[in-house]
Coordinates of N, CA and C in Angstrom, one line a residue:
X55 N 0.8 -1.2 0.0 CA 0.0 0.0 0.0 C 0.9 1.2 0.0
X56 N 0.4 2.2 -0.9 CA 1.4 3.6 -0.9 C 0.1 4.6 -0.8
X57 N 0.8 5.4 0.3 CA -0.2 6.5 0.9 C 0.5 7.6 0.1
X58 N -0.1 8.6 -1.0 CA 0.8 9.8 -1.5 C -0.4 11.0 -1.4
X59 N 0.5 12.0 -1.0 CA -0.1 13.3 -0.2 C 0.5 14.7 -0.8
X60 N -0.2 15.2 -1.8 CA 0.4 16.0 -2.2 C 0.4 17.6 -1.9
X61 N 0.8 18.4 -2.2 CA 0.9 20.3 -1.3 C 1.7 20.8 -2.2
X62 N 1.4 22.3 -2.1 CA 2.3 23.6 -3.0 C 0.6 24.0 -3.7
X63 N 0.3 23.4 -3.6 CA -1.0 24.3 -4.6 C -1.2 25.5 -4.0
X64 N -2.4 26.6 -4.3 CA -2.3 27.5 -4.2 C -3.1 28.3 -5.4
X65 N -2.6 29.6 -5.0 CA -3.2 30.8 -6.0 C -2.0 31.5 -6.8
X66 N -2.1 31.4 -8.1 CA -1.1 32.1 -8.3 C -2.2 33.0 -9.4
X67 N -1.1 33.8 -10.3 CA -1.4 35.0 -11.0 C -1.0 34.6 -12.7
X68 N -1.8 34.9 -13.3 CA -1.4 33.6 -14.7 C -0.1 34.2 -15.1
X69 N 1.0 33.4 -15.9 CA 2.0 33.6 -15.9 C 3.1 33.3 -14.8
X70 N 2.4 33.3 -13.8 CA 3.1 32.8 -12.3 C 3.3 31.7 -12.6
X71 N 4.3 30.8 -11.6 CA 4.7 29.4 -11.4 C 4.1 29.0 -10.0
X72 N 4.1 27.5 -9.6 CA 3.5 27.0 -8.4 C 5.0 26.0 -8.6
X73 N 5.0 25.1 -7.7 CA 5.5 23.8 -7.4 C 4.9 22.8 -6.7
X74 N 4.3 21.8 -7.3 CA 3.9 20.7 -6.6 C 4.4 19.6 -6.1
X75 N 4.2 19.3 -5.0 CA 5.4 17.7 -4.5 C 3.9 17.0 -4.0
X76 N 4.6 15.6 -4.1 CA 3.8 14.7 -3.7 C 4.5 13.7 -2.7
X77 N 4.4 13.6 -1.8 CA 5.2 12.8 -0.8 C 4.4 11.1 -0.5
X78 N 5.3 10.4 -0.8 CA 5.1 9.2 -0.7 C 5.3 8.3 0.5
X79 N 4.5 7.1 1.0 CA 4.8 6.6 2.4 C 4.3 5.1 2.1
X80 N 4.9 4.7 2.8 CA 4.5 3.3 3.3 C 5.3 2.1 2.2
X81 N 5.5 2.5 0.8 CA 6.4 2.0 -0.2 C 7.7 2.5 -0.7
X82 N 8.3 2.0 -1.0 CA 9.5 2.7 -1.8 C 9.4 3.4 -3.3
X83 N 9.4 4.5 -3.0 CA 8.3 5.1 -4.6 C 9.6 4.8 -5.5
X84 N 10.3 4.3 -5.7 CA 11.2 3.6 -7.3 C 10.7 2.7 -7.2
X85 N 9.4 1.7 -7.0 CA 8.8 0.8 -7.3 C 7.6 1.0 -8.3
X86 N 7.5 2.7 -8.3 CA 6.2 2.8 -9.2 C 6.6 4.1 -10.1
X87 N 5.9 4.0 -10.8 CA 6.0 4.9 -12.1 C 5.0 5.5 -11.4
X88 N 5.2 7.3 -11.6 CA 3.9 8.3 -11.1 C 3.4 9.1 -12.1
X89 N 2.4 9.5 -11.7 CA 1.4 10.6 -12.8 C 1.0 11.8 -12.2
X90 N 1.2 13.1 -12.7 CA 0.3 14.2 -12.3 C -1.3 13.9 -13.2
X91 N -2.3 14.0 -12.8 CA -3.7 14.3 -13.1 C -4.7 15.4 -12.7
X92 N -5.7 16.4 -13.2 CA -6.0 17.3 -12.8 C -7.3 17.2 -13.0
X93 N -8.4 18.0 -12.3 CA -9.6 17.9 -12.6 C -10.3 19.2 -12.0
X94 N -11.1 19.7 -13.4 CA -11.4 21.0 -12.9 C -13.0 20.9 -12.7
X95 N -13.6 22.1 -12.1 CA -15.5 22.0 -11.7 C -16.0 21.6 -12.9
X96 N -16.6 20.6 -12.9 CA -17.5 20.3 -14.1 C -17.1 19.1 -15.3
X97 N -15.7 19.3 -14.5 CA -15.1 18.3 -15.7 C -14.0 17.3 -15.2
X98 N -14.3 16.4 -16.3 CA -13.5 14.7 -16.3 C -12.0 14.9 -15.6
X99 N -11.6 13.8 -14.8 CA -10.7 14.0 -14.2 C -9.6 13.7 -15.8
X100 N -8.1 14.5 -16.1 CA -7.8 14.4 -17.1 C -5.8 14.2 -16.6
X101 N -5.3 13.6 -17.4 CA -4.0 13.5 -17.7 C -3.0 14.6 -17.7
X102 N -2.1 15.0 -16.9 CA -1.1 16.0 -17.0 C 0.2 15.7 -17.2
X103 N 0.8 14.8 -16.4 CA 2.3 14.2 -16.8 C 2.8 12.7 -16.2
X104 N 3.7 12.4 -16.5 CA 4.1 10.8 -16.1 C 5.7 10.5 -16.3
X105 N 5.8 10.2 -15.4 CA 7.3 9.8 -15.0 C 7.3 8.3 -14.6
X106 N 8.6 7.8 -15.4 CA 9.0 6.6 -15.2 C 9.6 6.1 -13.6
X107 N 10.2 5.0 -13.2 CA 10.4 4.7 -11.7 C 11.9 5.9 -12.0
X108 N 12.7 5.3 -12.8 CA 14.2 6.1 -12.6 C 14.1 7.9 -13.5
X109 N 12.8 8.2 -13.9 CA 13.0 9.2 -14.3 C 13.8 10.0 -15.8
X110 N 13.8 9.1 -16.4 CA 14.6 8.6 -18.0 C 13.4 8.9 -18.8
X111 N 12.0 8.3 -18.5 CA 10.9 8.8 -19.2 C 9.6 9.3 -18.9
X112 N 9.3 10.6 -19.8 CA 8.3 11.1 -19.1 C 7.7 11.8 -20.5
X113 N 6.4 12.1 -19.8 CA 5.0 12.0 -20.8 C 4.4 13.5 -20.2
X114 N 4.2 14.2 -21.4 CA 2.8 15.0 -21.2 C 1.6 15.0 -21.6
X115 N 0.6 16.0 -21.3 CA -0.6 16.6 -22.2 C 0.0 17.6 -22.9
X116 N -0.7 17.4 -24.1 CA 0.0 19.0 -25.5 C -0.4 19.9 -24.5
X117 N -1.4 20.4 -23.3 CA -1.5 21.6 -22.6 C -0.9 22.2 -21.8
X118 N 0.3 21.0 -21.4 CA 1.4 21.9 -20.8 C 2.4 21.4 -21.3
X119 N 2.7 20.9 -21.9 CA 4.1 21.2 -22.8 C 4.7 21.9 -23.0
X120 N 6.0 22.1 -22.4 CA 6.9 23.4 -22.6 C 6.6 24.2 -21.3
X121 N 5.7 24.1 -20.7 CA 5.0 24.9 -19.0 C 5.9 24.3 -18.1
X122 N 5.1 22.6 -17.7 CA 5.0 22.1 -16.8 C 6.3 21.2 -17.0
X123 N 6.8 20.7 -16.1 CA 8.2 19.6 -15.7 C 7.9 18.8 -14.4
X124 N 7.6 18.3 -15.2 CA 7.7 16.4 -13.6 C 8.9 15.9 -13.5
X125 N 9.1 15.3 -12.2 CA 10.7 15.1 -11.7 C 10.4 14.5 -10.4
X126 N 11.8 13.5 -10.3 CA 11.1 12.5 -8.9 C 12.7 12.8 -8.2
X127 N 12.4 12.4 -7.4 CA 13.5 12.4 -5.8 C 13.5 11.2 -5.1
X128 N 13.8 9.8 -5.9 CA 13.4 8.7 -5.1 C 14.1 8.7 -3.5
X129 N 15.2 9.1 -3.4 CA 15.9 9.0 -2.1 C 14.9 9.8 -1.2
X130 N 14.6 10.9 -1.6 CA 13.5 11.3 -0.7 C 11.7 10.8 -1.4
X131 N 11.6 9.9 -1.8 CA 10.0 9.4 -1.5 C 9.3 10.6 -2.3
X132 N 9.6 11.4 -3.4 CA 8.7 12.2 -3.4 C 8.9 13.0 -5.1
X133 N 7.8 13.1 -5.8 CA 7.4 13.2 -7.2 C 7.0 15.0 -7.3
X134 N 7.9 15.8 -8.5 CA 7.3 16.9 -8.1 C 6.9 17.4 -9.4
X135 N 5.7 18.3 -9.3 CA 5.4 18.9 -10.7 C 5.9 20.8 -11.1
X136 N 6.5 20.8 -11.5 CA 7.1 22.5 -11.3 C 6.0 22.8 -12.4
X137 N 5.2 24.4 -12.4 CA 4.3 24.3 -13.1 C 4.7 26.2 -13.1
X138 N 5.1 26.3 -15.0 CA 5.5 27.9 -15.0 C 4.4 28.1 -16.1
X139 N 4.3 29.4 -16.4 CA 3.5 30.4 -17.2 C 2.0 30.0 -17.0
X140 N 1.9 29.7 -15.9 CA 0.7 29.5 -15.3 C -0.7 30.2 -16.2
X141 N -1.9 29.2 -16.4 CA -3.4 30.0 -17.5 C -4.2 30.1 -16.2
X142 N -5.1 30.7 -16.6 CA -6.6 30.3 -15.8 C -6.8 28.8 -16.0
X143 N -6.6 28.5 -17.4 CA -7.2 26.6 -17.7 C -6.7 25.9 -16.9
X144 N -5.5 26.4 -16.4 CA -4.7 25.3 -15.3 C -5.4 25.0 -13.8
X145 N -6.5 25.7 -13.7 CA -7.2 25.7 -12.6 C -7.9 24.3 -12.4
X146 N -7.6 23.8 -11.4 CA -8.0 22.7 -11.4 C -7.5 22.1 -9.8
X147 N -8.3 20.7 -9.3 CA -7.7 20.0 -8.1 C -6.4 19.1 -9.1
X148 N -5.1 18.8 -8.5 CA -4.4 18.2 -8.9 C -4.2 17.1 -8.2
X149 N -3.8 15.8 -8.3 CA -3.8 14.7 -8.2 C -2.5 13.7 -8.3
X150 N -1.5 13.1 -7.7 CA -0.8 12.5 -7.9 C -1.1 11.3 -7.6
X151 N -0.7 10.6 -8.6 CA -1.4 8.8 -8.5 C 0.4 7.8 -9.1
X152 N 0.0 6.9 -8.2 CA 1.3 5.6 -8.6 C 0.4 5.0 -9.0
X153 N 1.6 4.2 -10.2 CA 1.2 2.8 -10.7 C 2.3 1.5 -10.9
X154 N 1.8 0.6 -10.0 CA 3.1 -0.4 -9.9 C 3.8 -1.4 -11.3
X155 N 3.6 -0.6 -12.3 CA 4.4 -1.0 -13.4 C 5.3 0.2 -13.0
X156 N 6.6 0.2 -13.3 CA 7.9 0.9 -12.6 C 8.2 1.5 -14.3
X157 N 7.8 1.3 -15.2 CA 8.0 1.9 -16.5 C 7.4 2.6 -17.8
X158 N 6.1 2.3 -16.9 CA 4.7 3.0 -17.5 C 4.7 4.8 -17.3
X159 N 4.4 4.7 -18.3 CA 3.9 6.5 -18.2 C 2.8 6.8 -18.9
X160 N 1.8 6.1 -18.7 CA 0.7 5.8 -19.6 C -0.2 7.3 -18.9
X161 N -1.2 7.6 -19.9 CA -1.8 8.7 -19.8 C -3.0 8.5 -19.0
X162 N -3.5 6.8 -19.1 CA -5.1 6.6 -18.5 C -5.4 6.7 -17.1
X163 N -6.5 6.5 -16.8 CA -6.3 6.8 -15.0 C -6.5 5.6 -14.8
X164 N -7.1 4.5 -15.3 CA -6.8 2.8 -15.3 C -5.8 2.4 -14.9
X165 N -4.4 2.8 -15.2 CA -3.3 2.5 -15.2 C -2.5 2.4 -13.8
X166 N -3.6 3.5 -13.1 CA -2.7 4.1 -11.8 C -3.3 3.2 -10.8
X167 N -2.7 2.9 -9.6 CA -3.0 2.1 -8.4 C -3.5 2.6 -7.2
X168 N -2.8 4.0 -7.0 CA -3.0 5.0 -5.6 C -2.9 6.2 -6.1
X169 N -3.5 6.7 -5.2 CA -4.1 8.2 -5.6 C -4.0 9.1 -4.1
X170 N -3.4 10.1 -4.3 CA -4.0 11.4 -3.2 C -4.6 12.0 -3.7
X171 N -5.4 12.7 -2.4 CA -6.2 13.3 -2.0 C -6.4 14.6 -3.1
X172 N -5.5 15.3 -3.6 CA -5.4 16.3 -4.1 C -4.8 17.7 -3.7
X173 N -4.5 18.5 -4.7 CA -4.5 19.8 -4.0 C -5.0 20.9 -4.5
X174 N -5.6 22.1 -4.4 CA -6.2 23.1 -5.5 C -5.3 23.8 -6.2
X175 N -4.8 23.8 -7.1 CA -4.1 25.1 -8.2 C -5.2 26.2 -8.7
X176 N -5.3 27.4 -7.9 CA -6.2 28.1 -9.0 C -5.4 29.5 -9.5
X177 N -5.2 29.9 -10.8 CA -4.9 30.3 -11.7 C -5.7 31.6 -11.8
X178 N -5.3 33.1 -11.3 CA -6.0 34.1 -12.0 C -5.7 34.9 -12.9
X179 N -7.2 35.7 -13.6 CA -6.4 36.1 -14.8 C -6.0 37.9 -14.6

């Protein structure tokens, strides 16, 4: 079982940056490949980035491409999303999820095993 707890959300001002970390417990997070996921009022929880166990491969959405950078710290247990030129559309709860294939960086939410709680990013314009 992997308990992951994520923080840094916040308010920023569009064009602003945030940092998200997701801290992981109870497993050794180089066992699982992780994902950012986001989900805004009204709408489908959706795909934002994915990192492999050793961090060699990683996956976006075309929506932040070139923005956003996922990055893990296995020694410290913990998966982070740096998030620059911040939109309003980025508003959303964010989500970090593992999945115990260690080389997956798949986009689906199927894929993923554990999930936190979330945190809010909201974006003003």
């Amino acid at each position: 079982q992997v308990q992951l707890v994520e923080s840094g959300g916040g308010l920023a001002q569009a064009g602003g940056s945030l940092r998200l970390s997701c801290a992981a417990s109870g497993r050794t997070l180089s066992n699982y490949a992780m994902g950012w996921f986001r989900q805004a009022p009204g709408k489908e929880r959706e795909f934002v980035s994915a990192i492999s166990w050793s961090g060699r491969i990683t996956n976006y959405a075309d929506s932040v491409k070139g923005r956003f950078t996922i990055s893990r710290d296995n020694a410290k247990n913990t998966v982070y999303l740096q998030m620059n030129m911040l939109k309003p559309e980025d508003t959303a709860v964010y989500y970090c999820a593992a999945a115990r294939m260690p080389a997956l960086v798949s986009k689906t939410i199927i894929a993923y095993d554990y999930w936190g709680q979330g945190t809010q990013v909201t974006v003003s314009s």
